[in-house]
Coordinates of C-alpha atoms in Angstrom, one line a residue:
M1 CA 0.0 0.0 0.0
N2 CA 1.4 3.4 -0.9
I3 CA 0.0 6.5 0.8
D4 CA -0.7 9.6 -1.2
L5 CA 0.9 12.4 0.8
E6 CA -1.1 15.0 -1.2
S7 CA -4.4 13.7 0.2
P8 CA -5.7 15.1 3.5
R9 CA -4.1 13.6 6.6
S10 CA -7.4 12.4 7.8
E11 CA -7.7 10.0 4.8
W12 CA -4.7 8.0 5.9
M13 CA -4.5 8.8 9.6
A14 CA -5.3 5.1 10.5
Y15 CA -1.9 4.1 9.1
W16 CA 0.2 6.6 11.1
P17 CA 2.5 4.9 13.6
E18 CA 0.6 6.2 16.7
N19 CA -2.7 4.8 15.5
I20 CA -1.2 1.4 14.5
L21 CA 0.4 1.2 17.9
R22 CA -2.8 2.1 19.7
T23 CA -4.6 -0.5 17.6
Y24 CA -2.1 -3.4 18.0
G25 CA -0.3 -2.5 21.3
V26 CA 3.4 -2.8 22.1
P27 CA 5.3 -4.6 19.3
S28 CA 7.1 -7.8 20.3
L29 CA 10.0 -6.9 18.0
I30 CA 11.1 -3.7 16.2
R31 CA 13.8 -3.9 13.5
L32 CA 15.4 -0.8 11.8
F33 CA 17.2 -0.4 8.5
R34 CA 19.1 2.4 7.0
S35 CA 18.9 3.3 3.3
M36 CA 20.6 6.1 1.4
Q37 CA 19.9 7.9 -1.8
H38 CA 22.1 10.3 -3.7
D39 CA 21.0 12.0 -6.9
G40 CA 23.9 13.6 -8.7
N41 CA 24.3 17.2 -7.3
E42 CA 21.6 16.6 -4.7
P43 CA 22.6 16.1 -1.1
L44 CA 22.8 12.6 0.4
Y45 CA 19.4 11.6 1.8
I46 CA 19.3 9.0 4.6
Y47 CA 16.1 7.2 5.4
I48 CA 15.0 4.7 8.1
D49 CA 12.8 1.7 7.3
Y50 CA 11.3 -0.1 10.3
D51 CA 9.3 -3.2 10.9
L52 CA 6.9 -3.7 13.8
F53 CA 6.1 -7.3 14.7
F54 CA 3.0 -8.1 16.8
D55 CA 3.5 -11.8 17.4
D56 CA 0.5 -12.3 19.7
Q57 CA -1.7 -11.0 16.8
D58 CA 0.2 -12.4 13.8
V59 CA 0.6 -8.9 12.3
I60 CA 3.7 -7.3 10.8
I61 CA 3.8 -3.7 9.7
S62 CA 6.6 -2.2 7.7
Y63 CA 7.2 1.6 7.2
R64 CA 9.5 2.5 4.3
S65 CA 11.6 5.5 3.5
V66 CA 11.0 7.6 6.6
F67 CA 13.2 10.8 6.6
I68 CA 15.8 11.4 9.2
D69 CA 15.2 14.8 10.9
E70 CA 18.9 15.6 11.6
I71 CA 22.1 13.8 10.8
G72 CA 25.0 14.1 13.2
E73 CA 28.5 12.5 13.1
D74 CA 27.4 9.8 15.6
F75 CA 23.6 9.9 15.5
Y76 CA 20.5 10.2 13.4
H77 CA 17.7 12.3 15.0
F78 CA 14.5 10.3 14.2
C79 CA 10.9 11.4 14.7
P80 CA 8.8 8.5 13.4
G81 CA 5.4 10.0 14.5
R82 CA 6.1 13.3 12.8
A83 CA 7.7 12.2 9.6
P84 CA 5.6 11.7 6.5
V85 CA 5.3 8.0 5.6
P86 CA 5.8 7.4 1.9
S87 CA 4.8 3.8 2.0
M88 CA 3.9 0.9 4.3
R89 CA 2.9 -2.7 4.1
M90 CA 1.0 -5.1 6.4
W91 CA 1.1 -8.9 6.7
Y92 CA -1.5 -10.9 8.6
G93 CA -1.7 -14.5 9.6
K94 CA 0.6 -17.2 11.1
E95 CA 2.5 -17.8 7.8
P96 CA 2.2 -14.7 5.6
H97 CA 3.8 -14.7 2.1
Y98 CA 7.2 -13.1 2.0
P99 CA 7.3 -11.3 5.3
P100 CA 10.2 -9.2 6.4
S101 CA 13.1 -10.9 8.1
R102 CA 13.2 -11.0 11.9
T103 CA 17.0 -11.2 12.0
T104 CA 18.3 -8.6 9.5
G105 CA 18.6 -4.9 10.3
T106 CA 19.2 -3.5 13.8
S107 CA 17.1 -3.8 16.9
L108 CA 15.5 -0.7 18.4
E109 CA 17.3 -1.3 21.7
E110 CA 20.7 -1.6 20.0
A111 CA 20.2 1.5 17.9
A112 CA 18.4 3.8 20.4
A113 CA 18.7 2.1 23.8
L114 CA 14.9 2.2 24.0
T115 CA 12.7 -0.7 24.8
N116 CA 9.7 -1.5 22.7
E117 CA 7.5 -0.3 25.6
E118 CA 9.3 3.0 25.7
F119 CA 8.9 3.4 22.0
Y120 CA 5.2 2.7 22.3
R121 CA 4.8 5.3 25.0
L122 CA 6.8 7.9 23.1
I123 CA 4.8 7.5 19.9
T124 CA 1.3 7.1 21.4
E125 CA 1.6 9.9 24.0
S126 CA 3.0 12.6 21.9
P127 CA 3.5 11.5 18.2
E128 CA 4.4 14.9 16.8
T129 CA 7.2 15.5 19.3
A130 CA 8.4 12.0 19.9
C131 CA 12.0 11.9 18.8
F132 CA 15.1 10.0 19.7
D133 CA 18.6 9.5 18.5
L134 CA 19.8 6.4 16.6
K135 CA 23.4 5.5 16.9
V136 CA 25.1 5.6 13.4
S137 CA 27.4 2.8 14.5
A138 CA 24.3 0.5 15.0
F139 CA 23.8 0.6 11.2
A140 CA 27.4 -0.4 10.2
G141 CA 27.3 -2.8 7.3
Q142 CA 23.9 -1.7 6.0

């Protein structure tokens, strides 16, 4: 599913991270991935993709190409509740076709020293101001 960012926010609000988390609860696993894009003379863009696994409900949700707010030498400042979400996917059931890997990428705890419960509280309590730093070193090799 791709979200049209030109449509009113209310048309796709159900898919924003805070509403997904309120619907499904605390994820059992959160995996993060870094991707980069460089277009000739344009600056380097760094994005974070992240997967939310809800094992007790057999649901997986992936957010793709979420902008980084600020890039530092040792950190990426990430505000997942505030950033526009260009695309997302959902998988349902015990054995979904081609789900994301549970072992690739970086865990939230490794990248941000946040637990899944802390992530849940940050995003659901104040999505527009919920930000945290991700360690650049946690994405080495990606």
